[in-house]
PDB file of C-alpha atoms in Angstrom:
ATOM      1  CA  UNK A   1     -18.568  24.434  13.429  1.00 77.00           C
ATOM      2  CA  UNK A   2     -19.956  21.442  14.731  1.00 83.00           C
ATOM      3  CA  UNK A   3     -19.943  19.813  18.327  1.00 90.00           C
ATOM      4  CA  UNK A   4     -21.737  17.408  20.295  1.00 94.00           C
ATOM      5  CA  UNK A   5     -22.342  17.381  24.157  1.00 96.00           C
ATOM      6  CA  UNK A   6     -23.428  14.139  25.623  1.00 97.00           C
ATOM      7  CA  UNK A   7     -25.277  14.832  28.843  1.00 94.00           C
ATOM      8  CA  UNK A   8     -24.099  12.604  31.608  1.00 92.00           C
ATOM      9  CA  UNK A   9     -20.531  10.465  31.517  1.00 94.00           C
ATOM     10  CA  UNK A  10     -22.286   7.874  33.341  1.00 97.00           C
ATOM     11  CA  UNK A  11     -26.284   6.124  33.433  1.00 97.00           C
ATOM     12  CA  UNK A  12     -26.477   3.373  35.631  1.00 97.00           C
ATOM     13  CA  UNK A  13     -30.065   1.384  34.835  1.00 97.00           C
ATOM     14  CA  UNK A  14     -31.589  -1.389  36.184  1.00 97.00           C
ATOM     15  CA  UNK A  15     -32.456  -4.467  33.969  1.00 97.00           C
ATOM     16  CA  UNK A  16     -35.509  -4.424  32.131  1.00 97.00           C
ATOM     17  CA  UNK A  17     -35.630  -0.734  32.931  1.00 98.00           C
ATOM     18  CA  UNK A  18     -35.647   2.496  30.087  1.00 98.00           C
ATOM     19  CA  UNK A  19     -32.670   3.128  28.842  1.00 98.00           C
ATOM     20  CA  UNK A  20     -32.190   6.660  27.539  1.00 98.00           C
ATOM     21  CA  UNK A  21     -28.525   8.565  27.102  1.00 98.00           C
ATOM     22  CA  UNK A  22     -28.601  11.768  25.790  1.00 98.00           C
ATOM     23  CA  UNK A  23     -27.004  13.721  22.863  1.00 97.00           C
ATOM     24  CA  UNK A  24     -27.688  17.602  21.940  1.00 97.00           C
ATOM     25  CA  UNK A  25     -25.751  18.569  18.416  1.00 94.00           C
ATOM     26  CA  UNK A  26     -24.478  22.310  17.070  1.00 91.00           C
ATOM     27  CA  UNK A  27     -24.560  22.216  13.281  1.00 84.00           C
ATOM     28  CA  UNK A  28     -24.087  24.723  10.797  1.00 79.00           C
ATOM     29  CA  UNK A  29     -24.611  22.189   8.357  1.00 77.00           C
ATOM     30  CA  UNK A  30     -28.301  19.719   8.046  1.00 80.00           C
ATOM     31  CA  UNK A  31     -27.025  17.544  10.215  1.00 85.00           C
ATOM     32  CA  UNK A  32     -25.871  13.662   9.835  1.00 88.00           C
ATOM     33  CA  UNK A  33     -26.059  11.736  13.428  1.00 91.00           C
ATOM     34  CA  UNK A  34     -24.483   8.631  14.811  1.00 93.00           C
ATOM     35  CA  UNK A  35     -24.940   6.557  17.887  1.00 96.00           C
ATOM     36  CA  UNK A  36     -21.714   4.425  18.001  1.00 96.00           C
ATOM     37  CA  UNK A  37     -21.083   1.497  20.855  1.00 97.00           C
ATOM     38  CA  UNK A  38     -18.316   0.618  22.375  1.00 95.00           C
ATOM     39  CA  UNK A  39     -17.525  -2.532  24.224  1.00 94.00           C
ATOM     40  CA  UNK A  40     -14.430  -3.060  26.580  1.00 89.00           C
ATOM     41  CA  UNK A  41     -11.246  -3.309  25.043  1.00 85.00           C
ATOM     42  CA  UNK A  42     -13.100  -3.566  21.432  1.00 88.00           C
ATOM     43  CA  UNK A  43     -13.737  -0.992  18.898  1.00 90.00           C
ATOM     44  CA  UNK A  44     -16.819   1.216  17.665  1.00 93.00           C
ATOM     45  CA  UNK A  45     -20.260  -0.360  16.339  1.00 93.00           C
ATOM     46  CA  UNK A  46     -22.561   1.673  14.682  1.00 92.00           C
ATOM     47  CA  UNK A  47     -25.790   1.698  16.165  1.00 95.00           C
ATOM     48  CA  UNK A  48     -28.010   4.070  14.310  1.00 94.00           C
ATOM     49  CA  UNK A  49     -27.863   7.260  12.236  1.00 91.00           C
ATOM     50  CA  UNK A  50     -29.936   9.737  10.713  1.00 91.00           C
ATOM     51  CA  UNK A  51     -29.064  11.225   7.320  1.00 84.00           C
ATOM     52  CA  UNK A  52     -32.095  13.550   6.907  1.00 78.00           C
ATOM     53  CA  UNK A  53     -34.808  10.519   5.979  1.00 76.00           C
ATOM     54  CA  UNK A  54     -37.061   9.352   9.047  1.00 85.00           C
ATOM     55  CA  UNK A  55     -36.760  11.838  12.347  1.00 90.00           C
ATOM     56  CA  UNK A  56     -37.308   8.297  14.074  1.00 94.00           C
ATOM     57  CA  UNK A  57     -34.137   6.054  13.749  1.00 94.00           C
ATOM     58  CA  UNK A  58     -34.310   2.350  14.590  1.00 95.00           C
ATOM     59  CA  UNK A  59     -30.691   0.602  15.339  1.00 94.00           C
ATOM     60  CA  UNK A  60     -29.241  -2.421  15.906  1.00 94.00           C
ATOM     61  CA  UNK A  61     -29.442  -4.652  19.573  1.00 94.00           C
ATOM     62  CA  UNK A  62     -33.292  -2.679  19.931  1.00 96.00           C
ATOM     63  CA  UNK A  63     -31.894   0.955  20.101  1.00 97.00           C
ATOM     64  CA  UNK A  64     -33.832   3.734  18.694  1.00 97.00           C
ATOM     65  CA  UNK A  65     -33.157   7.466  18.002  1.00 97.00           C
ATOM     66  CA  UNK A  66     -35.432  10.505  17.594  1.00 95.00           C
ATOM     67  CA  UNK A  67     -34.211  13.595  15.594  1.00 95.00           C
ATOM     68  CA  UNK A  68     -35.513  17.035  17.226  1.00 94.00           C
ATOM     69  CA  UNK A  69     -34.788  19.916  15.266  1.00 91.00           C
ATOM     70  CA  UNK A  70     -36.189  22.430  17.277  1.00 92.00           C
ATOM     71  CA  UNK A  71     -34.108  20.877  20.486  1.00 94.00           C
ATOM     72  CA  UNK A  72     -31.274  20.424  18.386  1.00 94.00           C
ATOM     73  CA  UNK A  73     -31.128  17.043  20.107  1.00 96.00           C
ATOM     74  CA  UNK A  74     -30.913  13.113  19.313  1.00 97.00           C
ATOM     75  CA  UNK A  75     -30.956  11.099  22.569  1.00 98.00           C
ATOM     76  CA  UNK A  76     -30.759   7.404  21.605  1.00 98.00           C
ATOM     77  CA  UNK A  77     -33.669   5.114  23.522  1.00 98.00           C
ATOM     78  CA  UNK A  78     -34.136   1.580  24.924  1.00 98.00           C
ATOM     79  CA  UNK A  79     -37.126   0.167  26.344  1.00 97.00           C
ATOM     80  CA  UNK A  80     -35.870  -2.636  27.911  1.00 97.00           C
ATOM     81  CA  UNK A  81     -31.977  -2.808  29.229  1.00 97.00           C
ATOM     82  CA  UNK A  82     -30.370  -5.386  29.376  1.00 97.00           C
ATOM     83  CA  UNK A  83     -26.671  -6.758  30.505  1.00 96.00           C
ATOM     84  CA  UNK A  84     -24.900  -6.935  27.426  1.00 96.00           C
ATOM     85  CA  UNK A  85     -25.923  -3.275  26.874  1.00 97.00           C
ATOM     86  CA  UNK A  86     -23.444  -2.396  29.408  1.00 97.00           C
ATOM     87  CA  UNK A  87     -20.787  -0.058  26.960  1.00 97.00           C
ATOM     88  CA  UNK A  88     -19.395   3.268  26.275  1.00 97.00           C
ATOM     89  CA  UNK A  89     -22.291   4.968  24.081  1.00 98.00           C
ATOM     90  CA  UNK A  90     -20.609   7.434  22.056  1.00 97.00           C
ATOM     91  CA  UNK A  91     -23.109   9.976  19.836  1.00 96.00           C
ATOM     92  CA  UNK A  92     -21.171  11.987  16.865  1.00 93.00           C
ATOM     93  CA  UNK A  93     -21.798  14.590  13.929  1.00 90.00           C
ATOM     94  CA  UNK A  94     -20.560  14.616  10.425  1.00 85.00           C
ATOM     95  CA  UNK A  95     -19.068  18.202   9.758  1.00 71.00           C
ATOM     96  CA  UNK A  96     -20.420  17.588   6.601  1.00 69.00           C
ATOM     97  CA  UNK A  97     -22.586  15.617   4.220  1.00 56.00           C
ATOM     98  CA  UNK A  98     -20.826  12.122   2.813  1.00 49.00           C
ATOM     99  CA  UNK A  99     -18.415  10.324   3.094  1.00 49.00           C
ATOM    100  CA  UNK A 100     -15.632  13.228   2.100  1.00 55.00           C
ATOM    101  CA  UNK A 101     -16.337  14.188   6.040  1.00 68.00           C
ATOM    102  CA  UNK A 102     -15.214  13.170   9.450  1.00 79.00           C
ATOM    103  CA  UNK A 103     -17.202  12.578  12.817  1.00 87.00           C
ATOM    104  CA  UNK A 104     -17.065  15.160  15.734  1.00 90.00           C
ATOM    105  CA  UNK A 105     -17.810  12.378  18.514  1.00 93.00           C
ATOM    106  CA  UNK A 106     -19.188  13.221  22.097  1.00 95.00           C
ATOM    107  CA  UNK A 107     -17.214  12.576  24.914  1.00 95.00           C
ATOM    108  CA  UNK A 108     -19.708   9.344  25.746  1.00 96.00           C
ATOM    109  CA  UNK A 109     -21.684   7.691  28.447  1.00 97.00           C
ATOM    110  CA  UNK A 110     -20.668   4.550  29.849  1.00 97.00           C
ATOM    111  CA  UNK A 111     -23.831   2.976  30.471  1.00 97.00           C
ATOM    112  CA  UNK A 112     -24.018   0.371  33.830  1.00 97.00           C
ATOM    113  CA  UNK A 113     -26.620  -2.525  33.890  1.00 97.00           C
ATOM    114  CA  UNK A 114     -27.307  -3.765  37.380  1.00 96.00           C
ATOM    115  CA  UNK A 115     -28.830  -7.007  38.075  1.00 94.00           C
TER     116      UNK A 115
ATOM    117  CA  UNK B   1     -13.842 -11.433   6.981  1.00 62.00           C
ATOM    118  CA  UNK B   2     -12.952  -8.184   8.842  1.00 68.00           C
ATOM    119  CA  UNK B   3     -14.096  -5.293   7.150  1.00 91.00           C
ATOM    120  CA  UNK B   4     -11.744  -2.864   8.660  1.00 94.00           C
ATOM    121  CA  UNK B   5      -8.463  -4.421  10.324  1.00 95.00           C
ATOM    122  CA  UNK B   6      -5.566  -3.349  11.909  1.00 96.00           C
ATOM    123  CA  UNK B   7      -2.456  -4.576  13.290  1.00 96.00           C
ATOM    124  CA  UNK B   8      -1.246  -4.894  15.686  1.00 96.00           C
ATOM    125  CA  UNK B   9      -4.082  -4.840  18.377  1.00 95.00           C
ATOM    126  CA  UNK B  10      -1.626  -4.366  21.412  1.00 96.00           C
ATOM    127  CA  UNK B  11       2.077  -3.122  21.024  1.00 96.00           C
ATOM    128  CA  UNK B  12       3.896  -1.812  23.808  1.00 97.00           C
ATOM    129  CA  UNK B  13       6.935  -0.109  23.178  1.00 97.00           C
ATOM    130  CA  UNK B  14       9.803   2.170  24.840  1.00 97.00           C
ATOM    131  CA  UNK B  15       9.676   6.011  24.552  1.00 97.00           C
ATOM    132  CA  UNK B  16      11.837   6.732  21.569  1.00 97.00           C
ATOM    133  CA  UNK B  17      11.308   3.885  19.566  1.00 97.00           C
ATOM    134  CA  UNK B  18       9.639   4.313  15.900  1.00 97.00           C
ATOM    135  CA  UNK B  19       6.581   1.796  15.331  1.00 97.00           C
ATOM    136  CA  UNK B  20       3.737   1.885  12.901  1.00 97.00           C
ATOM    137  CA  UNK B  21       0.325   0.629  12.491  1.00 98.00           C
ATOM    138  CA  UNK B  22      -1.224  -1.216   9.745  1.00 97.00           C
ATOM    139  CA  UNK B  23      -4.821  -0.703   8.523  1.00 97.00           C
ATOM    140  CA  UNK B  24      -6.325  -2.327   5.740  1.00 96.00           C
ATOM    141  CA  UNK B  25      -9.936  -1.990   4.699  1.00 96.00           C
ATOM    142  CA  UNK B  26     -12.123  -4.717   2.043  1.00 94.00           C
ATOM    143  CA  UNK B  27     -14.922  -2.941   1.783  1.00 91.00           C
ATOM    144  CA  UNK B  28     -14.056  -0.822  -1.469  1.00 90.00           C
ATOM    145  CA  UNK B  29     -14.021   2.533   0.100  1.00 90.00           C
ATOM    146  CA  UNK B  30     -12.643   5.323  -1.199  1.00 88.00           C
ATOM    147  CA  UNK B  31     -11.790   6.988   2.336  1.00 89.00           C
ATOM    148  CA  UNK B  32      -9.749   6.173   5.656  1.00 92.00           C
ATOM    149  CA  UNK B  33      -9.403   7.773   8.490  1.00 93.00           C
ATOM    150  CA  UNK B  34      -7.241   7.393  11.772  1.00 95.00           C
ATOM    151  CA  UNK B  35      -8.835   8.481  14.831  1.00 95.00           C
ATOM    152  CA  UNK B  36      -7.412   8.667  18.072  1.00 95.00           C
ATOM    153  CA  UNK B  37      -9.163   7.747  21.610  1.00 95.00           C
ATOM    154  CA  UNK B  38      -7.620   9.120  24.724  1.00 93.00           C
ATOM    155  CA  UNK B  39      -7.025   7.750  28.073  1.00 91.00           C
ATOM    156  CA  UNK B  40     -10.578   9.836  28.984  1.00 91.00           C
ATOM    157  CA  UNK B  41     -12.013   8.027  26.026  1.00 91.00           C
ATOM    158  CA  UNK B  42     -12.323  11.297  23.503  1.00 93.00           C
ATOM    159  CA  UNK B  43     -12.419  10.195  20.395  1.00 94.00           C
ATOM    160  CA  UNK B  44     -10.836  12.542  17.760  1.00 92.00           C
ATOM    161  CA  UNK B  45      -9.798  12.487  13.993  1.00 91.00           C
ATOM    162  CA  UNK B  46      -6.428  12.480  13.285  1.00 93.00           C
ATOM    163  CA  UNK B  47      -5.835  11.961   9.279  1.00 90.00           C
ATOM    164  CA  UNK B  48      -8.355  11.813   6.455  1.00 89.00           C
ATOM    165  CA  UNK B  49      -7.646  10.313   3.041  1.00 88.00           C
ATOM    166  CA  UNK B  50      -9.240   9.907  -0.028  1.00 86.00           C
ATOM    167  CA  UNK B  51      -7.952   7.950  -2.968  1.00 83.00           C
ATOM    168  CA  UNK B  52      -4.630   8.344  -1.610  1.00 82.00           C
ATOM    169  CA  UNK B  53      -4.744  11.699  -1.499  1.00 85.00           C
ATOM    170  CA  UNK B  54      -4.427  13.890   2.325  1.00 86.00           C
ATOM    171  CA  UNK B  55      -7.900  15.145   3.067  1.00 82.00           C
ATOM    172  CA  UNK B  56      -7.246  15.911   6.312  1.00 77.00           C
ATOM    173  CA  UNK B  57      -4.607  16.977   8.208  1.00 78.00           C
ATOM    174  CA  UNK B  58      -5.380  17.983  11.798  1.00 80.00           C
ATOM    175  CA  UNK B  59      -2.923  19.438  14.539  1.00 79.00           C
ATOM    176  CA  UNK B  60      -1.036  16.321  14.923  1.00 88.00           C
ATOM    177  CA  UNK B  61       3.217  16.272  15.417  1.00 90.00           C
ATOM    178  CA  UNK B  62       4.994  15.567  12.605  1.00 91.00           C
ATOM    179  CA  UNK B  63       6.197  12.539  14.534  1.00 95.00           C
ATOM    180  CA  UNK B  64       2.964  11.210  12.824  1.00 95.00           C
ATOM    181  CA  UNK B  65       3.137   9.954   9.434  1.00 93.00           C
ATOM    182  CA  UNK B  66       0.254   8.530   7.369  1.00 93.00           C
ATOM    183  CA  UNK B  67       1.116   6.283   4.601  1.00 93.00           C
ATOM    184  CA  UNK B  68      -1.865   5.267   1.672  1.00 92.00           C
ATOM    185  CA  UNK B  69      -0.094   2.752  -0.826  1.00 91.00           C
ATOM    186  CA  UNK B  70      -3.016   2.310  -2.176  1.00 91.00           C
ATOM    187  CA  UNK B  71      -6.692   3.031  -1.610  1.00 89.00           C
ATOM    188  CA  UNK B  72      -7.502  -0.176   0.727  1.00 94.00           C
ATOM    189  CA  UNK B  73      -4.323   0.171   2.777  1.00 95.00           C
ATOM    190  CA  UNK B  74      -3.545   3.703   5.522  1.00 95.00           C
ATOM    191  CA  UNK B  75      -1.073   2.715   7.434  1.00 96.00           C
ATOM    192  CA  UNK B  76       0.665   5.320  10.554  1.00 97.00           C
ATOM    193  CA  UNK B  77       3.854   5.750  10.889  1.00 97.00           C
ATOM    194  CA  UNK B  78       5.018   7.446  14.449  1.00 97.00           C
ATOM    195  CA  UNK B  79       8.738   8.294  14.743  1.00 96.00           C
ATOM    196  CA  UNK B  80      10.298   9.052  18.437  1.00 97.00           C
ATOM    197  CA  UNK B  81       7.196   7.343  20.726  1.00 97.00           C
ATOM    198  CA  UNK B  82       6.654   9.476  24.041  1.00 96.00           C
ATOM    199  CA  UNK B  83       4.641   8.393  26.931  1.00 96.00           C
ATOM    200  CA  UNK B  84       1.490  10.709  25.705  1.00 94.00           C
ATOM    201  CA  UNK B  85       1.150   8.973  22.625  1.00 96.00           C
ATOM    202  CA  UNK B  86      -0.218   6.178  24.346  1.00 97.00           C
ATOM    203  CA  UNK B  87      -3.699   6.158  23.378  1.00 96.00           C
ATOM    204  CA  UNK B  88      -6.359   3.413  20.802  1.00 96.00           C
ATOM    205  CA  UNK B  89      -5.614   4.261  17.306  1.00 97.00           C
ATOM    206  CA  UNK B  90      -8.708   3.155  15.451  1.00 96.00           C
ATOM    207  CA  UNK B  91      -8.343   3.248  11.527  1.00 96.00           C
ATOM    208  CA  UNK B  92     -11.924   3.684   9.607  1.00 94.00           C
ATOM    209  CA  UNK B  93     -13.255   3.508   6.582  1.00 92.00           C
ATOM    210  CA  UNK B  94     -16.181   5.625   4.230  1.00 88.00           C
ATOM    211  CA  UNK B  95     -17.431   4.792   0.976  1.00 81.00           C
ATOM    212  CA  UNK B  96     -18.202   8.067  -1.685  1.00 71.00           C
ATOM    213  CA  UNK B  97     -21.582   6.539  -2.017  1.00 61.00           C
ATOM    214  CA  UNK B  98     -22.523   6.004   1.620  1.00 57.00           C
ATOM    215  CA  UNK B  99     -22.118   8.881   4.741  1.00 70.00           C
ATOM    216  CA  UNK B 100     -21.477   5.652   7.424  1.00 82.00           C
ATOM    217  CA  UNK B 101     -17.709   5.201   8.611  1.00 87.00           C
ATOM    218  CA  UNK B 102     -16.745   1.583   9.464  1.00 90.00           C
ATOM    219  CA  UNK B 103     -14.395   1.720  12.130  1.00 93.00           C
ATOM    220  CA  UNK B 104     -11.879  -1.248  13.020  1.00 94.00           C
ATOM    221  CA  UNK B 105     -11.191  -2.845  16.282  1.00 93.00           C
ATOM    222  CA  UNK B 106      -8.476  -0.129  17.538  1.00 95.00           C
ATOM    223  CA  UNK B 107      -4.757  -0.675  18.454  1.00 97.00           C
ATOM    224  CA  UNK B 108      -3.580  -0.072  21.804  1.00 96.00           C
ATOM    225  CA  UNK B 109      -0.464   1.404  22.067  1.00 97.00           C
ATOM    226  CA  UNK B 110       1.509   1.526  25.417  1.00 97.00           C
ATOM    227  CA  UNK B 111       4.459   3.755  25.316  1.00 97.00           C
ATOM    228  CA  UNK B 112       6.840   3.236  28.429  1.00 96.00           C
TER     229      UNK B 112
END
């Protein structure tokens, strides 16, 4: 069966600071990831994904994602923060290939910008 | 033009009532989902479909009825509303050819 465990309900960066929010996946199945965004009171973005191409995933709003097999992990990366990345980061696994499957989603990270 | 939309957005309602939720979807997909998010924000899948046909079906009451009239529209029925069924329904969307779900911008219900 598959699960994901987001590590951390809550990052709190500065601006201009790393920001890095991570996701470790169980798969019994070669896995499909997603990084999905949330903003208050609206509903869920896709950020990135990996579907088995590139272990290095580049997303939307400057976000990047790096597949590791052998950590079973895919923690989603920014260089830079900034205030509108302030969000619920949610990261989620297909339970199987295509579109005939549904996501298993993380519990998320809310992820704070200060000033 | 919303890819994925749902209505209504907000809709608070009194515990017993029946209300449902509309979802329609112009992207051409062949699958829709309805997922529910929590108060803790936990996202889970509720009901799959695919060409109008019940993928999947998980441990939901049976006060929860999906309806596919046709393969844009999955709308939910839920009969006899109680106070935990207050939650963001988000309806979604797959294509056969693709493995990315489109989700749409959730409704919140309230149930009081």
């Amino acid at each position: 069966a598959q699960s994901v465990t987001q590590l951390g309900s809550h990052v709190s960066v500065s601006e201009g600071a790393l920001v890095l929010l991570r996701c470790n996946y169980s798969s019994s199945v070669p896995p499909y990831l997603f990084w999905y965004v949330q903003y208050p009171n609206q509903g869920l973005q896709l950020l990135l994904k990996y579907t088995s191409a590139a272990t290095l995933v580049k997303g939307i709003n400057g976000f990047e994602a790096e597949f590791k097999k052998s950590e079973t992990s895919f923690h989603l990366t920014k260089p830079s923060a900034h205030m509108s990345d302030a969000a619920e980061y949610f990261c989620a696994v297909s339970d199987r290939g295509g579109s005939q499957g549904n996501l298993i989603f993380g519990k998320g990270t809310k992820l704070s910008v200060k000033p | 033009d919303t890819a994925v939309s749902q209505t209504p957005k907000y809709l608070v309602t009194q515990m017993g009532n029946d209300k449902s939720i509309k979802c329609e979807q112009n992207l051409g997909h062949d699958t829709m989902y309805w997922y529910k998010q929590d108060s803790k924000k936990f996202l889970k899948i509720m009901f799959s479909y695919n060409n109008k046909e019940l993928i999947i079906n998980e441990t939901v009451p049976n006060r929860f009825s999906p309806k596919s009239p046709d393969k844009a529209h999955l709308n939910l029925h839920i009969n006899s509303l109680e106070l935990g069924d207050s939650a963001v329904y988000f309806c979604a969307s797959a294509g056969s050819s693709g493995n990315t779900i489109y989700f749409g911008e959730g409704s919140w219900l309230t149930v009081v």
